[in-house]
Tab-separated table of N, CA, C and O in Angstrom:
chain	number	residue	atom	x	y	z
R	18	MET	N	0.843	-1.182	0.000
R	18	MET	CA	0.000	0.000	0.000
R	18	MET	C	0.878	1.231	0.000
R	18	MET	O	1.843	1.328	0.741
R	19	ILE	N	0.552	2.169	-0.824
R	19	ILE	CA	1.270	3.437	-0.886
R	19	ILE	C	0.684	4.357	0.173
R	19	ILE	O	-0.521	4.567	0.223
R	20	ALA	N	1.536	4.896	1.024
R	20	ALA	CA	1.066	5.753	2.109
R	20	ALA	C	0.775	7.157	1.589
R	20	ALA	O	1.548	7.724	0.823
R	21	LEU	N	-0.349	7.684	2.006
R	21	LEU	CA	-0.717	9.058	1.676
R	21	LEU	C	-0.164	9.989	2.742
R	21	LEU	O	-0.007	9.594	3.893
R	22	PRO	N	0.127	11.231	2.391
R	22	PRO	CA	0.598	12.178	3.393
R	22	PRO	C	-0.440	12.371	4.507
R	22	PRO	O	-1.648	12.272	4.270
R	23	ALA	N	0.040	12.636	5.703
R	23	ALA	CA	-0.859	12.887	6.829
R	23	ALA	C	-1.761	14.061	6.511
R	23	ALA	O	-1.335	15.051	5.921
R	24	GLY	N	-3.025	13.938	6.877
R	24	GLY	CA	-3.977	15.011	6.661
R	24	GLY	C	-4.658	14.981	5.303
R	24	GLY	O	-5.452	15.868	5.002
R	25	THR	N	-4.353	13.978	4.466
R	25	THR	CA	-5.015	13.877	3.164
R	25	THR	C	-6.488	13.573	3.381
R	25	THR	O	-6.835	12.641	4.109
R	26	ARG	N	-7.358	14.371	2.784
R	26	ARG	CA	-8.798	14.133	2.889
R	26	ARG	C	-9.207	13.028	1.930
R	26	ARG	O	-8.665	12.911	0.838
R	27	VAL	N	-10.188	12.221	2.367
R	27	VAL	CA	-10.662	11.083	1.576
R	27	VAL	C	-12.167	11.202	1.412
R	27	VAL	O	-12.890	11.394	2.395
R	28	TYR	N	-12.649	11.091	0.178
R	28	TYR	CA	-14.077	11.129	-0.104
R	28	TYR	C	-14.489	9.903	-0.906
R	28	TYR	O	-13.848	9.569	-1.908
R	29	LEU	N	-15.550	9.244	-0.460
R	29	LEU	CA	-16.190	8.198	-1.245
R	29	LEU	C	-17.244	8.854	-2.107
R	29	LEU	O	-18.047	9.636	-1.610
R	30	THR	N	-17.255	8.548	-3.377
R	30	THR	CA	-18.309	9.065	-4.245
R	30	THR	C	-19.492	8.114	-4.158
R	30	THR	O	-19.343	6.908	-4.326
R	31	CYS	N	-20.646	8.642	-3.839
R	31	CYS	CA	-21.844	7.820	-3.671
R	31	CYS	C	-22.352	7.355	-5.031
R	31	CYS	O	-22.090	7.964	-6.056
R	32	GLY	N	-23.098	6.270	-5.013
R	32	GLY	CA	-23.631	5.721	-6.250
R	32	GLY	C	-22.632	4.800	-6.920
R	32	GLY	O	-21.619	4.423	-6.346
R	33	ARG	N	-22.948	4.424	-8.153
R	33	ARG	CA	-22.109	3.512	-8.913
R	33	ARG	C	-21.354	4.262	-9.993
R	33	ARG	O	-21.847	5.225	-10.556
R	34	THR	N	-20.158	3.769	-10.292
R	34	THR	CA	-19.307	4.393	-11.301
R	34	THR	C	-18.945	3.351	-12.351
R	34	THR	O	-18.733	2.188	-12.032
R	35	ASP	N	-18.853	3.781	-13.602
R	35	ASP	CA	-18.393	2.922	-14.687
R	35	ASP	C	-16.900	2.664	-14.472
R	35	ASP	O	-16.086	3.577	-14.590
R	36	MET	N	-16.542	1.441	-14.156
R	36	MET	CA	-15.156	1.114	-13.824
R	36	MET	C	-14.247	1.028	-15.045
R	36	MET	O	-13.051	0.796	-14.908
R	37	ARG	N	-14.777	1.267	-16.223
R	37	ARG	CA	-13.925	1.347	-17.413
R	37	ARG	C	-13.234	2.703	-17.487
R	37	ARG	O	-12.297	2.876	-18.265
R	38	ARG	N	-13.660	3.648	-16.677
R	38	ARG	CA	-13.071	4.986	-16.683
R	38	ARG	C	-11.660	4.954	-16.107
R	38	ARG	O	-11.356	4.195	-15.208
R	39	GLY	N	-10.853	5.848	-16.633
R	39	GLY	CA	-9.483	6.000	-16.164
R	39	GLY	C	-9.281	7.366	-15.530
R	39	GLY	O	-10.214	7.970	-14.990
R	40	PHE	N	-8.059	7.870	-15.639
R	40	PHE	CA	-7.709	9.158	-15.038
R	40	PHE	C	-8.673	10.271	-15.436
R	40	PHE	O	-9.259	10.941	-14.594
R	41	ASP	N	-8.794	10.474	-16.741
R	41	ASP	CA	-9.575	11.609	-17.235
R	41	ASP	C	-11.061	11.479	-16.942
R	41	ASP	O	-11.707	12.451	-16.542
R	42	GLY	N	-11.624	10.294	-17.121
R	42	GLY	CA	-13.055	10.094	-16.877
R	42	GLY	C	-13.428	10.274	-15.418
R	42	GLY	O	-14.454	10.881	-15.092
R	43	LEU	N	-12.587	9.749	-14.522
R	43	LEU	CA	-12.875	9.891	-13.088
R	43	LEU	C	-12.674	11.335	-12.630
R	43	LEU	O	-13.457	11.850	-11.837
R	44	ALA	N	-11.634	11.998	-13.144
R	44	ALA	CA	-11.412	13.407	-12.795
R	44	ALA	C	-12.567	14.267	-13.297
R	44	ALA	O	-13.017	15.186	-12.595
R	45	ALA	N	-13.073	13.964	-14.494
R	45	ALA	CA	-14.217	14.705	-15.024
R	45	ALA	C	-15.455	14.487	-14.163
R	45	ALA	O	-16.241	15.412	-13.942
R	46	GLN	N	-15.630	13.272	-13.642
R	46	GLN	CA	-16.767	12.997	-12.763
R	46	GLN	C	-16.654	13.797	-11.468
R	46	GLN	O	-17.649	14.308	-10.960
R	47	VAL	N	-15.460	13.910	-10.935
R	47	VAL	CA	-15.248	14.721	-9.727
R	47	VAL	C	-15.658	16.166	-9.996
R	47	VAL	O	-16.338	16.793	-9.182
R	48	GLN	N	-15.265	16.696	-11.151
R	48	GLN	CA	-15.583	18.084	-11.480
R	48	GLN	C	-17.063	18.306	-11.745
R	48	GLN	O	-17.647	19.264	-11.250
R	49	THR	N	-17.685	17.434	-12.527
R	49	THR	CA	-19.063	17.676	-12.946
R	49	THR	C	-20.093	17.233	-11.919
R	49	THR	O	-21.037	17.963	-11.632
R	50	VAL	N	-19.919	16.045	-11.345
R	50	VAL	CA	-20.926	15.507	-10.428
R	50	VAL	C	-20.741	16.051	-9.015
R	50	VAL	O	-21.701	16.454	-8.360
R	51	LEU	N	-19.494	16.069	-8.538
R	51	LEU	CA	-19.239	16.510	-7.162
R	51	LEU	C	-18.935	17.999	-7.054
R	51	LEU	O	-18.878	18.536	-5.955
R	52	ALA	N	-18.697	18.645	-8.187
R	52	ALA	CA	-18.341	20.075	-8.230
R	52	ALA	C	-17.125	20.364	-7.352
R	52	ALA	O	-17.089	21.331	-6.595
R	53	ARG	N	-16.111	19.513	-7.443
R	53	ARG	CA	-14.858	19.681	-6.707
R	53	ARG	C	-13.692	19.680	-7.687
R	53	ARG	O	-13.801	19.193	-8.801
R	54	ASP	N	-12.569	20.179	-7.229
R	54	ASP	CA	-11.361	20.216	-8.040
R	54	ASP	C	-10.572	18.927	-7.806
R	54	ASP	O	-10.134	18.672	-6.685
R	55	PRO	N	-10.376	18.087	-8.836
R	55	PRO	CA	-9.628	16.843	-8.634
R	55	PRO	C	-8.135	17.065	-8.421
R	55	PRO	O	-7.420	16.125	-8.098
R	56	HIS	N	-7.668	18.303	-8.546
R	56	HIS	CA	-6.247	18.604	-8.404
R	56	HIS	C	-5.912	19.304	-7.085
R	56	HIS	O	-4.876	19.966	-6.988
R	57	ASP	N	-6.753	19.167	-6.066
R	57	ASP	CA	-6.462	19.855	-4.801
R	57	ASP	C	-5.932	18.930	-3.709
R	57	ASP	O	-5.918	19.284	-2.545
R	58	GLY	N	-5.469	17.734	-4.070
R	58	GLY	CA	-4.829	16.840	-3.103
R	58	GLY	C	-5.775	15.944	-2.334
R	58	GLY	O	-5.368	15.304	-1.369
R	59	VAL	N	-7.035	15.868	-2.743
R	59	VAL	CA	-8.024	15.005	-2.095
R	59	VAL	C	-8.026	13.655	-2.797
R	59	VAL	O	-7.902	13.580	-4.017
R	60	LEU	N	-8.170	12.575	-2.038
R	60	LEU	CA	-8.304	11.232	-2.594
R	60	LEU	C	-9.787	10.953	-2.803
R	60	LEU	O	-10.568	11.019	-1.850
R	61	PHE	N	-10.177	10.679	-4.042
R	61	PHE	CA	-11.565	10.361	-4.382
R	61	PHE	C	-11.663	8.880	-4.705
R	61	PHE	O	-10.904	8.374	-5.545
R	62	VAL	N	-12.587	8.174	-4.041
R	62	VAL	CA	-12.722	6.728	-4.201
R	62	VAL	C	-14.061	6.426	-4.866
R	62	VAL	O	-15.098	6.970	-4.469
R	63	PHE	N	-14.041	5.515	-5.849
R	63	PHE	CA	-15.216	5.147	-6.638
R	63	PHE	C	-15.428	3.639	-6.560
R	63	PHE	O	-14.465	2.881	-6.477
R	64	ARG	N	-16.702	3.212	-6.627
R	64	ARG	CA	-17.032	1.791	-6.619
R	64	ARG	C	-17.887	1.456	-7.828
R	64	ARG	O	-18.749	2.227	-8.233
R	65	GLY	N	-17.669	0.264	-8.373
R	65	GLY	CA	-18.434	-0.193	-9.524
R	65	GLY	C	-19.751	-0.837	-9.132
R	65	GLY	O	-20.094	-0.955	-7.959
R	66	LYS	N	-20.485	-1.281	-10.130
R	66	LYS	CA	-21.814	-1.850	-9.938
R	66	LYS	C	-21.783	-3.142	-9.134
R	66	LYS	O	-22.608	-3.361	-8.249
R	67	ARG	N	-20.829	-4.028	-9.433
R	67	ARG	CA	-20.763	-5.315	-8.724
R	67	ARG	C	-20.309	-5.163	-7.277
R	67	ARG	O	-20.588	-6.019	-6.446
R	68	GLY	N	-19.573	-4.106	-6.987
R	68	GLY	CA	-19.160	-3.837	-5.614
R	68	GLY	C	-17.860	-4.489	-5.203
R	68	GLY	O	-17.416	-4.318	-4.074
R	69	ASP	N	-17.211	-5.233	-6.095
R	69	ASP	CA	-15.964	-5.900	-5.723
R	69	ASP	C	-14.714	-5.144	-6.192
R	69	ASP	O	-13.600	-5.563	-5.932
R	70	LEU	N	-14.911	-3.999	-6.854
R	70	LEU	CA	-13.798	-3.217	-7.387
R	70	LEU	C	-13.939	-1.756	-6.975
R	70	LEU	O	-15.032	-1.186	-7.068
R	71	VAL	N	-12.846	-1.175	-6.501
R	71	VAL	CA	-12.799	0.258	-6.237
R	71	VAL	C	-11.621	0.853	-6.986
R	71	VAL	O	-10.602	0.180	-7.207
R	72	LYS	N	-11.776	2.111	-7.380
R	72	LYS	CA	-10.685	2.890	-7.957
R	72	LYS	C	-10.614	4.194	-7.198
R	72	LYS	O	-11.632	4.714	-6.747
R	73	ALA	N	-9.401	4.702	-7.076
R	73	ALA	CA	-9.198	5.983	-6.388
R	73	ALA	C	-8.262	6.839	-7.223
R	73	ALA	O	-7.304	6.322	-7.813
R	74	ILE	N	-8.556	8.134	-7.280
R	74	ILE	CA	-7.640	9.067	-7.930
R	74	ILE	C	-7.176	10.088	-6.903
R	74	ILE	O	-7.898	10.439	-5.976
R	75	TRP	N	-5.945	10.542	-7.104
R	75	TRP	CA	-5.330	11.480	-6.155
R	75	TRP	C	-4.266	12.278	-6.882
R	75	TRP	O	-3.439	11.726	-7.604
R	76	TRP	N	-4.297	13.582	-6.722
R	76	TRP	CA	-3.276	14.470	-7.272
R	76	TRP	C	-2.191	14.626	-6.228
R	76	TRP	O	-2.437	15.116	-5.122
R	77	ASP	N	-0.962	14.201	-6.538
R	77	ASP	CA	0.123	14.246	-5.557
R	77	ASP	C	0.972	15.503	-5.652
R	77	ASP	O	1.994	15.624	-4.981
R	78	GLY	N	0.549	16.458	-6.482
R	78	GLY	CA	1.296	17.696	-6.641
R	78	GLY	C	2.109	17.714	-7.920
R	78	GLY	O	2.489	18.770	-8.407
R	79	GLN	N	2.401	16.525	-8.466
R	79	GLN	CA	3.157	16.425	-9.711
R	79	GLN	C	2.364	15.759	-10.821
R	79	GLN	O	2.622	15.968	-11.991
R	80	GLY	N	1.413	14.928	-10.442
R	80	GLY	CA	0.621	14.210	-11.434
R	80	GLY	C	-0.528	13.475	-10.770
R	80	GLY	O	-0.605	13.381	-9.544
R	81	MET	N	-1.426	12.962	-11.596
R	81	MET	CA	-2.585	12.236	-11.105
R	81	MET	C	-2.202	10.769	-10.884
R	81	MET	O	-1.577	10.151	-11.742
R	82	CYS	N	-2.590	10.226	-9.725
R	82	CYS	CA	-2.350	8.822	-9.396
R	82	CYS	C	-3.679	8.078	-9.471
R	82	CYS	O	-4.714	8.609	-9.062
R	83	LEU	N	-3.653	6.856	-9.969
R	83	LEU	CA	-4.842	6.014	-10.060
R	83	LEU	C	-4.543	4.706	-9.349
R	83	LEU	O	-3.576	4.017	-9.683
R	84	PHE	N	-5.348	4.400	-8.349
R	84	PHE	CA	-5.201	3.159	-7.596
R	84	PHE	C	-6.445	2.308	-7.812
R	84	PHE	O	-7.543	2.842	-7.953
R	85	ALA	N	-6.276	0.997	-7.806
R	85	ALA	CA	-7.415	0.091	-7.955
R	85	ALA	C	-7.225	-1.109	-7.039
R	85	ALA	O	-6.099	-1.534	-6.773
R	86	LYS	N	-8.341	-1.633	-6.526
R	86	LYS	CA	-8.312	-2.851	-5.723
R	86	LYS	C	-9.569	-3.656	-6.015
R	86	LYS	O	-10.667	-3.111	-6.061
R	87	ARG	N	-9.388	-4.960	-6.213
R	87	ARG	CA	-10.507	-5.871	-6.427
R	87	ARG	C	-10.473	-6.922	-5.332
R	87	ARG	O	-9.429	-7.528	-5.076
R	88	LEU	N	-11.610	-7.132	-4.679
R	88	LEU	CA	-11.723	-8.185	-3.680
R	88	LEU	C	-11.976	-9.512	-4.385
R	88	LEU	O	-12.788	-9.588	-5.306
R	89	GLU	N	-11.309	-10.553	-3.954
R	89	GLU	CA	-11.539	-11.875	-4.527
R	89	GLU	C	-12.854	-12.474	-4.028
R	89	GLU	O	-13.503	-13.214	-4.746
R	90	ARG	N	-13.221	-12.140	-2.792
R	90	ARG	CA	-14.506	-12.571	-2.232
R	90	ARG	C	-15.105	-11.408	-1.478
R	90	ARG	O	-14.408	-10.636	-0.842
R	91	GLY	N	-16.414	-11.277	-1.552
R	91	GLY	CA	-17.104	-10.218	-0.823
R	91	GLY	C	-17.218	-8.944	-1.641
R	91	GLY	O	-16.854	-8.896	-2.818
R	92	ARG	N	-17.734	-7.912	-0.970
R	92	ARG	CA	-17.953	-6.614	-1.615
R	92	ARG	C	-17.528	-5.493	-0.682
R	92	ARG	O	-17.558	-5.645	0.527
R	93	PHE	N	-17.174	-4.383	-1.294
R	93	PHE	CA	-16.857	-3.193	-0.517
R	93	PHE	C	-18.168	-2.583	-0.015
R	93	PHE	O	-19.123	-2.440	-0.773
R	94	LEU	N	-18.212	-2.215	1.266
R	94	LEU	CA	-19.407	-1.603	1.840
R	94	LEU	C	-19.423	-0.126	1.483
R	94	LEU	O	-18.434	0.578	1.665
R	95	TRP	N	-20.577	0.343	1.008
R	95	TRP	CA	-20.670	1.686	0.445
R	95	TRP	C	-21.878	2.406	1.011
R	95	TRP	O	-22.876	1.772	1.362
R	96	PRO	N	-21.847	3.735	1.087
R	96	PRO	CA	-23.021	4.492	1.552
R	96	PRO	C	-24.207	4.271	0.607
R	96	PRO	O	-24.027	4.017	-0.584
R	97	THR	N	-25.409	4.380	1.156
R	97	THR	CA	-26.606	4.149	0.353
R	97	THR	C	-27.074	5.385	-0.398
R	97	THR	O	-27.964	5.288	-1.229
R	98	ALA	N	-26.511	6.538	-0.150
R	98	ALA	CA	-26.911	7.765	-0.852
R	98	ALA	C	-26.655	7.627	-2.346
R	98	ALA	O	-25.704	6.972	-2.768
R	99	LYS	N	-27.496	8.237	-3.153
R	99	LYS	CA	-27.380	8.144	-4.615
R	99	LYS	C	-26.416	9.178	-5.189
R	99	LYS	O	-25.786	8.942	-6.206
R	100	ASP	N	-26.332	10.351	-4.562
R	100	ASP	CA	-25.500	11.432	-5.085
R	100	ASP	C	-24.587	11.968	-4.001
R	100	ASP	O	-24.815	11.765	-2.815
R	101	GLY	N	-23.562	12.682	-4.435
R	101	GLY	CA	-22.677	13.354	-3.494
R	101	GLY	C	-21.514	12.487	-3.074
R	101	GLY	O	-21.110	11.562	-3.764
R	102	SER	N	-20.980	12.819	-1.904
R	102	SER	CA	-19.816	12.097	-1.400
R	102	SER	C	-19.874	12.014	0.115
R	102	SER	O	-20.618	12.740	0.767
R	103	VAL	N	-19.070	11.123	0.665
R	103	VAL	CA	-18.971	10.929	2.108
R	103	VAL	C	-17.499	11.028	2.474
R	103	VAL	O	-16.651	10.395	1.832
R	104	ARG	N	-17.191	11.821	3.491
R	104	ARG	CA	-15.801	11.968	3.914
R	104	ARG	C	-15.437	10.852	4.892
R	104	ARG	O	-16.217	10.516	5.782
R	105	LEU	N	-14.234	10.290	4.702
R	105	LEU	CA	-13.735	9.225	5.564
R	105	LEU	C	-12.430	9.644	6.225
R	105	LEU	O	-11.693	10.467	5.677
R	106	SER	N	-12.134	9.021	7.348
R	106	SER	CA	-10.827	9.183	7.972
R	106	SER	C	-9.874	8.160	7.345
R	106	SER	O	-10.300	7.238	6.641
R	107	ALA	N	-8.597	8.300	7.617
R	107	ALA	CA	-7.615	7.344	7.103
R	107	ALA	C	-7.886	5.947	7.648
R	107	ALA	O	-7.736	4.948	6.942
R	108	ALA	N	-8.293	5.852	8.920
R	108	ALA	CA	-8.598	4.551	9.527
R	108	ALA	C	-9.808	3.901	8.863
R	108	ALA	O	-9.820	2.697	8.599
R	109	GLU	N	-10.837	4.698	8.576
R	109	GLU	CA	-12.024	4.160	7.903
R	109	GLU	C	-11.687	3.688	6.492
R	109	GLU	O	-12.164	2.645	6.048
R	110	LEU	N	-10.833	4.436	5.778
R	110	LEU	CA	-10.407	4.012	4.449
R	110	LEU	C	-9.654	2.694	4.521
R	110	LEU	O	-9.876	1.798	3.703
R	111	SER	N	-8.783	2.560	5.501
R	111	SER	CA	-8.033	1.323	5.670
R	111	SER	C	-8.966	0.132	5.899
R	111	SER	O	-8.792	-0.929	5.306
R	112	MET	N	-9.979	0.321	6.745
R	112	MET	CA	-10.950	-0.751	6.987
R	112	MET	C	-11.740	-1.066	5.724
R	112	MET	O	-11.955	-2.230	5.395
R	113	LEU	N	-12.170	-0.040	5.005
R	113	LEU	CA	-12.923	-0.238	3.772
R	113	LEU	C	-12.122	-1.080	2.784
R	113	LEU	O	-12.642	-2.032	2.197
R	114	LEU	N	-10.843	-0.748	2.593
R	114	LEU	CA	-10.012	-1.462	1.636
R	114	LEU	C	-9.720	-2.900	2.053
R	114	LEU	O	-9.365	-3.727	1.222
R	115	LYS	N	-9.878	-3.198	3.341
R	115	LYS	CA	-9.703	-4.573	3.815
R	115	LYS	C	-11.013	-5.348	3.832
R	115	LYS	O	-11.044	-6.506	4.210
R	116	GLY	N	-12.109	-4.705	3.438
R	116	GLY	CA	-13.404	-5.378	3.405
R	116	GLY	C	-14.126	-5.384	4.734
R	116	GLY	O	-15.080	-6.127	4.923
R	117	ILE	N	-13.702	-4.547	5.672
R	117	ILE	CA	-14.308	-4.465	7.001
R	117	ILE	C	-15.416	-3.418	6.982
R	117	ILE	O	-15.294	-2.395	6.311
R	118	ASP	N	-16.493	-3.651	7.735
R	118	ASP	CA	-17.586	-2.676	7.811
R	118	ASP	C	-17.117	-1.456	8.594
R	118	ASP	O	-17.067	-1.461	9.813
R	119	TRP	N	-16.759	-0.399	7.884
R	119	TRP	CA	-16.222	0.824	8.482
R	119	TRP	C	-17.322	1.711	9.037
R	119	TRP	O	-17.063	2.645	9.783
R	120	ARG	N	-18.605	1.423	8.710
R	120	ARG	CA	-19.710	2.309	9.094
R	120	ARG	C	-20.150	2.119	10.537
R	120	ARG	O	-20.696	3.022	11.147
R	121	ASN	N	-19.939	0.936	11.087
R	121	ASN	CA	-20.434	0.639	12.429
R	121	ASN	C	-19.405	-0.193	13.174
R	121	ASN	O	-19.625	-1.366	13.448
R	122	VAL	N	-18.299	0.416	13.497
R	122	VAL	CA	-17.234	-0.293	14.185
R	122	VAL	C	-17.554	-0.356	15.669
R	122	VAL	O	-17.881	0.657	16.283
R	123	GLU	N	-17.490	-1.542	16.222
R	123	GLU	CA	-17.739	-1.719	17.655
R	123	GLU	C	-16.431	-2.052	18.347
R	123	GLU	O	-15.677	-2.904	17.884
R	124	ARG	N	-16.193	-1.382	19.441
R	124	ARG	CA	-14.991	-1.683	20.221
R	124	ARG	C	-15.220	-2.994	20.972
R	124	ARG	O	-16.313	-3.255	21.469
R	125	SER	N	-14.171	-3.798	21.048
R	125	SER	CA	-14.327	-5.094	21.705
R	125	SER	C	-14.201	-4.981	23.223
R	125	SER	O	-14.607	-5.877	23.940
R	126	TRP	N	-13.642	-3.880	23.709
R	126	TRP	CA	-13.462	-3.705	25.142
R	126	TRP	C	-13.572	-2.240	25.491
R	126	TRP	O	-13.096	-1.389	24.762
R	127	ARG	N	-14.222	-1.967	26.602
R	127	ARG	CA	-14.339	-0.587	27.074
R	127	ARG	C	-14.151	-0.594	28.580
R	127	ARG	O	-14.795	-1.375	29.292
R	128	PRO	N	-13.276	0.276	29.123
R	128	PRO	CA	-13.071	0.291	30.562
R	128	PRO	C	-14.325	0.727	31.293
R	128	PRO	O	-15.068	1.595	30.814
R	129	GLU	N	-14.577	0.118	32.447
R	129	GLU	CA	-15.765	0.443	33.227
R	129	GLU	C	-15.474	1.429	34.351
R	129	GLU	O	-16.340	2.200	34.733
R	130	VAL	N	-14.261	1.387	34.889
R	130	VAL	CA	-13.879	2.317	35.960
R	130	VAL	C	-12.509	2.903	35.638
R	130	VAL	O	-11.701	2.306	34.938
R	131	ALA	N	-12.247	4.078	36.188
R	131	ALA	CA	-11.007	4.765	35.909
R	131	ALA	C	-9.851	4.277	36.781
R	131	ALA	O	-8.700	4.384	36.396
R	132	ALA	N	-10.129	3.756	37.932
R	132	ALA	CA	-9.033	3.340	38.815
R	132	ALA	C	-9.264	1.980	39.382
R	132	ALA	O	-10.258	1.398	39.416
């Protein structure tokens, strides 16, 4: 995994995306559908119809980067909204890319008393 700089904002694009798109098609979708600048250092993540493939684009200051991941089993969990985007933390993105339900994480242990 390529590490992103600390503080990089991450947005999931809601809805389904044509996964045949590359750099230019995904950047155009960011501009037209989300009304955002794809060159401002934000990582934009897209999911296809089947749900087993995600692509992400990110401007690193010198050029556009395109990342892709396909799950061999299972599907990536995605917001149910049809339009817009959802902001994620780096930890939530990491869970999403591993196929973990990032929307409702439950802690396995919680302290009951302070001392």
